mmCIF file of C-alpha atoms in Angstrom:
data_model
loop_
_atom_site.group_PDB
_atom_site.id
_atom_site.type_symbol
_atom_site.label_atom_id
_atom_site.label_comp_id
_atom_site.label_asym_id
_atom_site.label_seq_id
_atom_site.Cartn_x
_atom_site.Cartn_y
_atom_site.Cartn_z
ATOM 1 C CA UNK A 1 -12.145 7.513 11.930
ATOM 2 C CA UNK A 2 -9.183 7.787 9.564
ATOM 3 C CA UNK A 3 -8.094 5.373 6.848
ATOM 4 C CA UNK A 4 -4.613 4.749 5.459
ATOM 5 C CA UNK A 5 -4.399 3.602 1.838
ATOM 6 C CA UNK A 6 -1.222 2.616 0.010
ATOM 7 C CA UNK A 7 -1.468 2.071 -3.730
ATOM 8 C CA UNK A 8 -0.981 3.576 -7.159
ATOM 9 C CA UNK A 9 -1.694 6.979 -8.667
ATOM 10 C CA UNK A 10 -1.912 6.916 -12.441
ATOM 11 C CA UNK A 11 -2.870 8.620 -15.655
ATOM 12 C CA UNK A 12 -5.074 6.247 -17.649
ATOM 13 C CA UNK A 13 -5.979 6.152 -21.322
ATOM 14 C CA UNK A 14 -9.124 4.085 -21.752
ATOM 15 C CA UNK A 15 -11.228 3.030 -24.733
ATOM 16 C CA UNK A 16 -14.734 1.616 -24.313
ATOM 17 C CA UNK A 17 -17.764 1.352 -26.603
ATOM 18 C CA UNK A 18 -18.879 4.653 -25.020
ATOM 19 C CA UNK A 19 -15.782 6.587 -26.137
ATOM 20 C CA UNK A 20 -12.235 7.344 -25.059
ATOM 21 C CA UNK A 21 -10.406 9.188 -22.281
ATOM 22 C CA UNK A 22 -6.737 10.252 -22.491
ATOM 23 C CA UNK A 23 -4.414 10.682 -19.483
ATOM 24 C CA UNK A 24 -7.381 10.566 -17.108
ATOM 25 C CA UNK A 25 -6.908 10.481 -13.345
ATOM 26 C CA UNK A 26 -6.687 6.907 -12.111
ATOM 27 C CA UNK A 27 -4.828 4.438 -9.924
ATOM 28 C CA UNK A 28 -5.957 2.185 -7.075
ATOM 29 C CA UNK A 29 -5.155 4.664 -4.300
ATOM 30 C CA UNK A 30 -6.982 7.466 -6.121
ATOM 31 C CA UNK A 31 -10.173 5.507 -6.772
ATOM 32 C CA UNK A 32 -10.194 4.078 -3.256
ATOM 33 C CA UNK A 33 -9.560 7.428 -1.566
ATOM 34 C CA UNK A 34 -12.240 9.243 -3.531
ATOM 35 C CA UNK A 35 -14.856 6.605 -2.745
ATOM 36 C CA UNK A 36 -13.900 6.424 0.935
ATOM 37 C CA UNK A 37 -14.056 10.212 1.266
ATOM 38 C CA UNK A 38 -17.864 10.095 1.113
ATOM 39 C CA UNK A 39 -17.835 8.370 4.520
ATOM 40 C CA UNK A 40 -14.592 8.580 6.517
ATOM 41 C CA UNK A 41 -13.412 11.769 8.231
ATOM 42 C CA UNK A 42 -9.881 11.556 6.830
ATOM 43 C CA UNK A 43 -8.137 9.537 4.111
ATOM 44 C CA UNK A 44 -4.353 9.310 4.342
ATOM 45 C CA UNK A 45 -2.964 8.362 0.951
ATOM 46 C CA UNK A 46 0.496 7.014 0.155
ATOM 47 C CA UNK A 47 1.433 6.878 -3.536
ATOM 48 C CA UNK A 48 4.015 8.233 -5.967
ATOM 49 C CA UNK A 49 3.720 10.494 -9.029
ATOM 50 C CA UNK A 50 6.064 12.310 -11.369
ATOM 51 C CA UNK A 51 6.361 16.057 -11.803
ATOM 52 C CA UNK A 52 4.019 15.727 -14.803
ATOM 53 C CA UNK A 53 1.094 14.945 -12.495
ATOM 54 C CA UNK A 54 -1.381 17.789 -13.095
ATOM 55 C CA UNK A 55 -1.887 20.261 -10.283
ATOM 56 C CA UNK A 56 -5.634 20.109 -10.914
ATOM 57 C CA UNK A 57 -5.639 16.471 -9.795
ATOM 58 C CA UNK A 58 -3.855 17.377 -6.575
ATOM 59 C CA UNK A 59 -6.424 20.118 -5.974
ATOM 60 C CA UNK A 60 -9.231 17.604 -6.520
ATOM 61 C CA UNK A 61 -7.787 15.234 -3.924
ATOM 62 C CA UNK A 62 -7.401 18.047 -1.412
ATOM 63 C CA UNK A 63 -10.991 19.126 -2.038
ATOM 64 C CA UNK A 64 -12.158 15.655 -0.958
ATOM 65 C CA UNK A 65 -10.402 15.859 2.428
ATOM 66 C CA UNK A 66 -7.714 13.433 1.260
ATOM 67 C CA UNK A 67 -4.461 13.942 3.143
ATOM 68 C CA UNK A 68 -1.646 13.958 0.558
ATOM 69 C CA UNK A 69 1.343 14.294 2.888
ATOM 70 C CA UNK A 70 2.182 10.755 1.786
ATOM 71 C CA UNK A 71 1.915 11.539 -1.936
ATOM 72 C CA UNK A 72 5.538 11.531 -3.123
ATOM 73 C CA UNK A 73 6.330 13.603 -6.215
ATOM 74 C CA UNK A 74 9.547 12.629 -7.992
ATOM 75 C CA UNK A 75 11.301 15.519 -9.720
ATOM 76 C CA UNK A 76 12.201 14.701 -13.302
ATOM 77 C CA UNK A 77 10.066 11.545 -13.299
ATOM 78 C CA UNK A 78 6.915 10.570 -15.144
ATOM 79 C CA UNK A 79 3.716 9.318 -13.546
ATOM 80 C CA UNK A 80 2.605 5.701 -13.967
ATOM 81 C CA UNK A 81 0.530 5.350 -17.139
ATOM 82 C CA UNK A 82 -1.802 2.573 -18.252
ATOM 83 C CA UNK A 83 -3.828 2.152 -21.427
ATOM 84 C CA UNK A 84 -6.646 -0.310 -21.945
ATOM 85 C CA UNK A 85 -9.475 -1.175 -24.298
ATOM 86 C CA UNK A 86 -12.807 -2.703 -23.276
ATOM 87 C CA UNK A 87 -15.019 -4.632 -25.665
ATOM 88 C CA UNK A 88 -18.807 -4.801 -25.526
ATOM 89 C CA UNK A 89 -18.969 -7.171 -22.538
ATOM 90 C CA UNK A 90 -16.950 -4.690 -20.394
ATOM 91 C CA UNK A 91 -15.873 -7.462 -18.005
ATOM 92 C CA UNK A 92 -12.161 -7.158 -18.747
ATOM 93 C CA UNK A 93 -9.780 -4.857 -20.581
ATOM 94 C CA UNK A 94 -7.060 -5.618 -23.079
ATOM 95 C CA UNK A 95 -3.945 -3.792 -21.967
ATOM 96 C CA UNK A 96 -2.579 -1.531 -24.706
ATOM 97 C CA UNK A 97 0.442 -0.294 -22.762
ATOM 98 C CA UNK A 98 1.872 -0.102 -19.260
ATOM 99 C CA UNK A 99 4.502 2.492 -18.354
ATOM 100 C CA UNK A 100 5.543 2.040 -14.720
ATOM 101 C CA UNK A 101 7.811 5.105 -14.687
ATOM 102 C CA UNK A 102 8.281 6.327 -11.066
ATOM 103 C CA UNK A 103 5.881 3.655 -9.821
ATOM 104 C CA UNK A 104 8.446 1.030 -10.789
ATOM 105 C CA UNK A 105 10.702 2.211 -7.945
ATOM 106 C CA UNK A 106 7.896 2.850 -5.441
ATOM 107 C CA UNK A 107 8.924 2.226 -1.834
ATOM 108 C CA UNK A 108 6.092 3.273 0.512
ATOM 109 C CA UNK A 109 7.290 5.550 3.284
ATOM 110 C CA UNK A 110 4.634 6.383 5.832
ATOM 111 C CA UNK A 111 4.765 9.828 7.430
ATOM 112 C CA UNK A 112 4.952 9.553 11.213
ATOM 113 C CA UNK A 113 1.443 11.007 11.503
ATOM 114 C CA UNK A 114 0.061 8.084 9.443
ATOM 115 C CA UNK A 115 1.441 5.218 11.511
ATOM 116 C CA UNK A 116 -1.341 5.094 14.100
ATOM 117 C CA UNK A 117 -4.182 5.121 11.564
ATOM 118 C CA UNK A 118 -6.811 2.605 12.771
ATOM 119 C CA UNK A 119 -8.015 1.406 9.361
ATOM 120 C CA UNK A 120 -5.574 0.265 6.680
ATOM 121 C CA UNK A 121 -6.185 -0.628 3.045
ATOM 122 C CA UNK A 122 -3.377 -2.338 1.170
ATOM 123 C CA UNK A 123 -4.318 -1.663 -2.429
ATOM 124 C CA UNK A 124 -3.211 -3.728 -5.381
ATOM 125 C CA UNK A 125 0.574 -3.460 -5.080
ATOM 126 C CA UNK A 126 3.421 -5.974 -4.808
ATOM 127 C CA UNK A 127 2.825 -8.054 -1.642
ATOM 128 C CA UNK A 128 6.419 -7.394 -0.576
ATOM 129 C CA UNK A 129 5.479 -3.707 -0.410
ATOM 130 C CA UNK A 130 2.293 -4.595 1.451
ATOM 131 C CA UNK A 131 4.404 -6.388 4.057
ATOM 132 C CA UNK A 132 6.651 -3.344 4.266
ATOM 133 C CA UNK A 133 3.647 -1.157 5.017
ATOM 134 C CA UNK A 134 2.462 -3.528 7.753
ATOM 135 C CA UNK A 135 5.866 -3.182 9.412
ATOM 136 C CA UNK A 136 5.388 0.587 9.555
ATOM 137 C CA UNK A 137 1.910 0.751 11.132
ATOM 138 C CA UNK A 138 1.153 0.476 14.838
ATOM 139 C CA UNK A 139 -1.538 -2.054 15.768
ATOM 140 C CA UNK A 140 -4.292 -1.005 13.340
ATOM 141 C CA UNK A 141 -7.881 -1.852 14.191
ATOM 142 C CA UNK A 142 -8.609 -3.430 10.814
ATOM 143 C CA UNK A 143 -6.403 -4.322 7.831
ATOM 144 C CA UNK A 144 -8.012 -4.919 4.432
ATOM 145 C CA UNK A 145 -6.018 -6.183 1.451
ATOM 146 C CA UNK A 146 -6.438 -6.444 -2.327
ATOM 147 C CA UNK A 147 -4.387 -8.437 -4.833
ATOM 148 C CA UNK A 148 -4.348 -9.482 -8.495
ATOM 149 C CA UNK A 149 -3.358 -12.309 -10.850
ATOM 150 C CA UNK A 150 0.167 -10.941 -11.366
ATOM 151 C CA UNK A 151 1.058 -11.259 -7.676
ATOM 152 C CA UNK A 152 -0.703 -14.609 -7.318
ATOM 153 C CA UNK A 153 1.404 -16.003 -10.156
ATOM 154 C CA UNK A 154 4.736 -14.272 -9.545
ATOM 155 C CA UNK A 155 4.911 -13.351 -5.825
ATOM 156 C CA UNK A 156 2.953 -16.102 -4.152
ATOM 157 C CA UNK A 157 5.311 -16.609 -1.194
ATOM 158 C CA UNK A 158 5.161 -12.938 -0.191
ATOM 159 C CA UNK A 159 1.412 -12.831 -0.831
ATOM 160 C CA UNK A 160 0.783 -15.789 1.469
ATOM 161 C CA UNK A 161 2.833 -14.085 4.184
ATOM 162 C CA UNK A 162 0.784 -10.923 3.713
ATOM 163 C CA UNK A 163 -2.471 -12.863 4.025
ATOM 164 C CA UNK A 164 -1.354 -14.174 7.404
ATOM 165 C CA UNK A 165 -1.362 -10.567 8.646
ATOM 166 C CA UNK A 166 -4.607 -9.124 7.264
ATOM 167 C CA UNK A 167 -8.181 -9.265 8.532
ATOM 168 C CA UNK A 168 -10.098 -9.063 5.248
ATOM 169 C CA UNK A 169 -9.093 -10.019 1.720
ATOM 170 C CA UNK A 170 -11.034 -8.480 -1.170
ATOM 171 C CA UNK A 171 -10.522 -10.044 -4.599
ATOM 172 C CA UNK A 172 -12.544 -10.918 -7.680
ATOM 173 C CA UNK A 173 -13.897 -14.307 -8.667
ATOM 174 C CA UNK A 174 -11.142 -15.254 -11.135
ATOM 175 C CA UNK A 175 -8.452 -14.227 -8.630
ATOM 176 C CA UNK A 176 -10.057 -16.362 -5.912
ATOM 177 C CA UNK A 177 -10.100 -19.357 -8.245
ATOM 178 C CA UNK A 178 -6.495 -18.812 -9.305
ATOM 179 C CA UNK A 179 -5.256 -18.351 -5.741
ATOM 180 C CA UNK A 180 -6.871 -21.552 -4.473
ATOM 181 C CA UNK A 181 -7.126 -23.697 -7.623
ATOM 182 C CA UNK A 182 -10.788 -24.175 -6.720
ATOM 183 C CA UNK A 183 -13.443 -23.638 -9.411
ATOM 184 C CA UNK A 184 -16.307 -23.285 -6.913
ATOM 185 C CA UNK A 185 -16.279 -19.814 -5.314
ATOM 186 C CA UNK A 186 -17.631 -21.006 -1.960
ATOM 187 C CA UNK A 187 -14.904 -23.627 -1.746
ATOM 188 C CA UNK A 188 -12.332 -21.046 -2.854
ATOM 189 C CA UNK A 189 -13.393 -18.528 -0.210
ATOM 190 C CA UNK A 190 -13.378 -21.147 2.540
ATOM 191 C CA UNK A 191 -9.877 -22.197 1.534
ATOM 192 C CA UNK A 192 -8.663 -18.574 1.641
ATOM 193 C CA UNK A 193 -9.888 -18.350 5.240
ATOM 194 C CA UNK A 194 -7.289 -20.996 6.122
ATOM 195 C CA UNK A 195 -4.557 -18.687 4.780
ATOM 196 C CA UNK A 196 -5.084 -16.087 7.519
ATOM 197 C CA UNK A 197 -7.893 -13.600 6.815
ATOM 198 C CA UNK A 198 -10.952 -13.831 9.055
ATOM 199 C CA UNK A 199 -13.176 -12.680 6.182
ATOM 200 C CA UNK A 200 -13.087 -12.989 2.398
ATOM 201 C CA UNK A 201 -15.085 -10.735 0.085
ATOM 202 C CA UNK A 202 -15.346 -11.960 -3.499
ATOM 203 C CA UNK A 203 -16.355 -9.420 -6.143
ATOM 204 C CA UNK A 204 -18.392 -10.847 -9.012
ATOM 205 C CA UNK A 205 -18.772 -7.800 -11.245
ATOM 206 C CA UNK A 206 -22.298 -7.393 -12.567
ATOM 207 C CA UNK A 207 -23.343 -10.303 -10.322
ATOM 208 C CA UNK A 208 -22.556 -8.485 -7.070
ATOM 209 C CA UNK A 209 -20.328 -9.638 -4.216
ATOM 210 C CA UNK A 210 -20.278 -12.234 -1.485
ATOM 211 C CA UNK A 211 -18.707 -12.344 1.974
ATOM 212 C CA UNK A 212 -17.662 -15.377 3.991
ATOM 213 C CA UNK A 213 -16.273 -15.988 7.460
ATOM 214 C CA UNK A 214 -16.045 -19.289 9.298
ATOM 215 C CA UNK A 215 -19.609 -18.788 10.565
ATOM 216 C CA UNK A 216 -21.359 -16.354 8.192
ATOM 217 C CA UNK A 217 -22.302 -15.958 4.553
ATOM 218 C CA UNK A 218 -23.708 -12.878 2.824
ATOM 219 C CA UNK A 219 -24.467 -12.153 -0.822
ATOM 220 C CA UNK A 220 -25.194 -8.696 -2.237
ATOM 221 C CA UNK A 221 -26.507 -8.020 -5.739
ATOM 222 C CA UNK A 222 -25.050 -5.421 -8.046
ATOM 223 C CA UNK A 223 -27.130 -2.322 -8.630
ATOM 224 C CA UNK A 224 -28.928 -2.748 -11.978
ATOM 225 C CA UNK A 225 -27.631 -0.336 -14.632
ATOM 226 C CA UNK A 226 -28.936 0.161 -18.144
ATOM 227 C CA UNK A 227 -25.558 1.307 -19.435
ATOM 228 C CA UNK A 228 -21.929 1.204 -18.326
ATOM 229 C CA UNK A 229 -19.436 3.752 -19.617
ATOM 230 C CA UNK A 230 -16.112 2.776 -18.034
ATOM 231 C CA UNK A 231 -15.558 -0.031 -15.472
ATOM 232 C CA UNK A 232 -11.985 1.089 -14.672
ATOM 233 C CA UNK A 233 -11.564 1.516 -10.931
ATOM 234 C CA UNK A 234 -14.858 -0.123 -9.995
ATOM 235 C CA UNK A 235 -13.162 -2.641 -7.697
ATOM 236 C CA UNK A 236 -11.157 0.030 -5.880
ATOM 237 C CA UNK A 237 -14.269 2.201 -5.608
ATOM 238 C CA UNK A 238 -16.086 -0.765 -4.064
ATOM 239 C CA UNK A 239 -13.280 -1.192 -1.537
ATOM 240 C CA UNK A 240 -13.264 2.536 -0.759
ATOM 241 C CA UNK A 241 -17.008 2.672 -0.179
ATOM 242 C CA UNK A 242 -16.804 -0.508 1.899
ATOM 243 C CA UNK A 243 -13.980 0.497 4.239
ATOM 244 C CA UNK A 244 -15.065 4.136 4.296
ATOM 245 C CA UNK A 245 -18.428 3.108 5.717
ATOM 246 C CA UNK A 246 -16.853 0.700 8.230
ATOM 247 C CA UNK A 247 -14.544 3.463 9.463
ATOM 248 C CA UNK A 248 -17.432 5.919 9.738
ATOM 249 C CA UNK A 249 -19.348 3.514 11.991
ATOM 250 C CA UNK A 250 -16.273 2.532 13.977
ATOM 251 C CA UNK A 251 -16.868 -1.209 14.280
ATOM 252 C CA UNK A 252 -16.667 -4.305 12.124
ATOM 253 C CA UNK A 253 -19.714 -6.231 13.324
ATOM 254 C CA UNK A 254 -21.495 -8.502 10.863
ATOM 255 C CA UNK A 255 -24.318 -5.974 10.442
ATOM 256 C CA UNK A 256 -21.854 -3.150 9.706
ATOM 257 C CA UNK A 257 -19.911 -5.289 7.241
ATOM 258 C CA UNK A 258 -23.069 -6.199 5.321
ATOM 259 C CA UNK A 259 -24.158 -2.578 5.154
ATOM 260 C CA UNK A 260 -20.646 -1.618 4.051
ATOM 261 C CA UNK A 261 -20.706 -4.161 1.216
ATOM 262 C CA UNK A 262 -23.967 -2.640 0.003
ATOM 263 C CA UNK A 263 -22.484 0.868 0.163
ATOM 264 C CA UNK A 264 -19.380 -0.314 -1.676
ATOM 265 C CA UNK A 265 -21.588 -1.784 -4.374
ATOM 266 C CA UNK A 266 -23.484 1.494 -4.692
ATOM 267 C CA UNK A 267 -20.380 3.681 -4.992
ATOM 268 C CA UNK A 268 -18.940 1.325 -7.619
ATOM 269 C CA UNK A 269 -22.190 1.545 -9.585
ATOM 270 C CA UNK A 270 -21.858 5.320 -9.779
ATOM 271 C CA UNK A 271 -18.198 5.077 -10.758
ATOM 272 C CA UNK A 272 -18.870 3.072 -13.921
ATOM 273 C CA UNK A 273 -21.362 5.646 -15.241
ATOM 274 C CA UNK A 274 -18.593 7.878 -16.640
ATOM 275 C CA UNK A 275 -14.891 7.835 -17.469
ATOM 276 C CA UNK A 276 -12.254 8.086 -14.755
ATOM 277 C CA UNK A 277 -13.606 9.745 -11.585
ATOM 278 C CA UNK A 278 -15.887 12.109 -13.488
ATOM 279 C CA UNK A 279 -19.080 10.746 -11.946
ATOM 280 C CA UNK A 280 -17.665 10.831 -8.432
ATOM 281 C CA UNK A 281 -16.663 14.482 -8.874
ATOM 282 C CA UNK A 282 -20.282 15.651 -8.754
ATOM 283 C CA UNK A 283 -21.658 12.808 -6.626
ATOM 284 C CA UNK A 284 -22.948 13.526 -3.115
ATOM 285 C CA UNK A 285 -23.836 11.445 -0.063
ATOM 286 C CA UNK A 286 -27.575 12.015 -0.524
ATOM 287 C CA UNK A 287 -27.450 10.345 -3.956
ATOM 288 C CA UNK A 288 -25.462 7.464 -2.503
ATOM 289 C CA UNK A 289 -27.966 6.971 0.318
ATOM 290 C CA UNK A 290 -30.909 7.005 -2.099
ATOM 291 C CA UNK A 291 -29.354 4.342 -4.291
ATOM 292 C CA UNK A 292 -28.436 2.340 -1.195
ATOM 293 C CA UNK A 293 -32.104 2.319 -0.174
ATOM 294 C CA UNK A 294 -33.126 1.313 -3.707
ATOM 295 C CA UNK A 295 -30.671 -1.577 -3.647
ATOM 296 C CA UNK A 296 -31.806 -2.588 -0.174
ATOM 297 C CA UNK A 297 -35.448 -2.522 -1.268
ATOM 298 C CA UNK A 298 -34.662 -4.671 -4.314
ATOM 299 C CA UNK A 299 -33.512 -7.474 -2.010
ATOM 300 C CA UNK A 300 -36.566 -7.362 0.249
ATOM 301 C CA UNK A 301 -39.037 -10.247 -0.055
#
């Protein structure tokens, strides 16, 4: 089945202990769409870029069966740019610069052909825009949402309204603690369930991810890696692998969700092996399935 994603498209400049990448393809919608394309039959992407967005990036998206009818290109504008530097622990980046450019005026407009998409991912954008997207879709089967510290601190009212209208919230451990003012992640996740979502998935970086509903708990480890090149986009790649798999199966049973979390973990593990989407460019489903089996075997006892 098809997936709708609304988020950012960007050109990133990233420094890590492994090296540096300048004006590399990035953005939440891009990472998500690429990861989801390994599973779902069609990815419908809504984002905005300037006329400086390289044609080669557009060609890459099209080659991955990503529908770009919803990719708005603003004449005379510049694409959103972000620069960051990671230290040796690679758990967080210091922002060097943020240039919103055309993304600063982004108002998602869904093509008519997108409005009946059964699976929806609201990437890390202003929750007021997320609400706007929800007003444009027609009874989706499953709505998954992401957020970040900025929106938790500055747009909490709109974020809480958004959470009342989504099925699954994906966020990292520090975001869960900030949102709920709970230091314990189990307590934080349970509190988020009272805000509206029927499931909360908490990403814990190198320590994996956990999922909670009112009646279930699941914990998945991260795939062990000897080296990490660039963690940018790992969270969005996780979400893309997760929802891509769910859409490919066509249901959201507990078994499917657990398998999807494992697949999301696997895709994210590939993503961090190189800068930008370089590793995903030559990745194939057979490699993903092999690593999935390795990760599954590592949890067997």
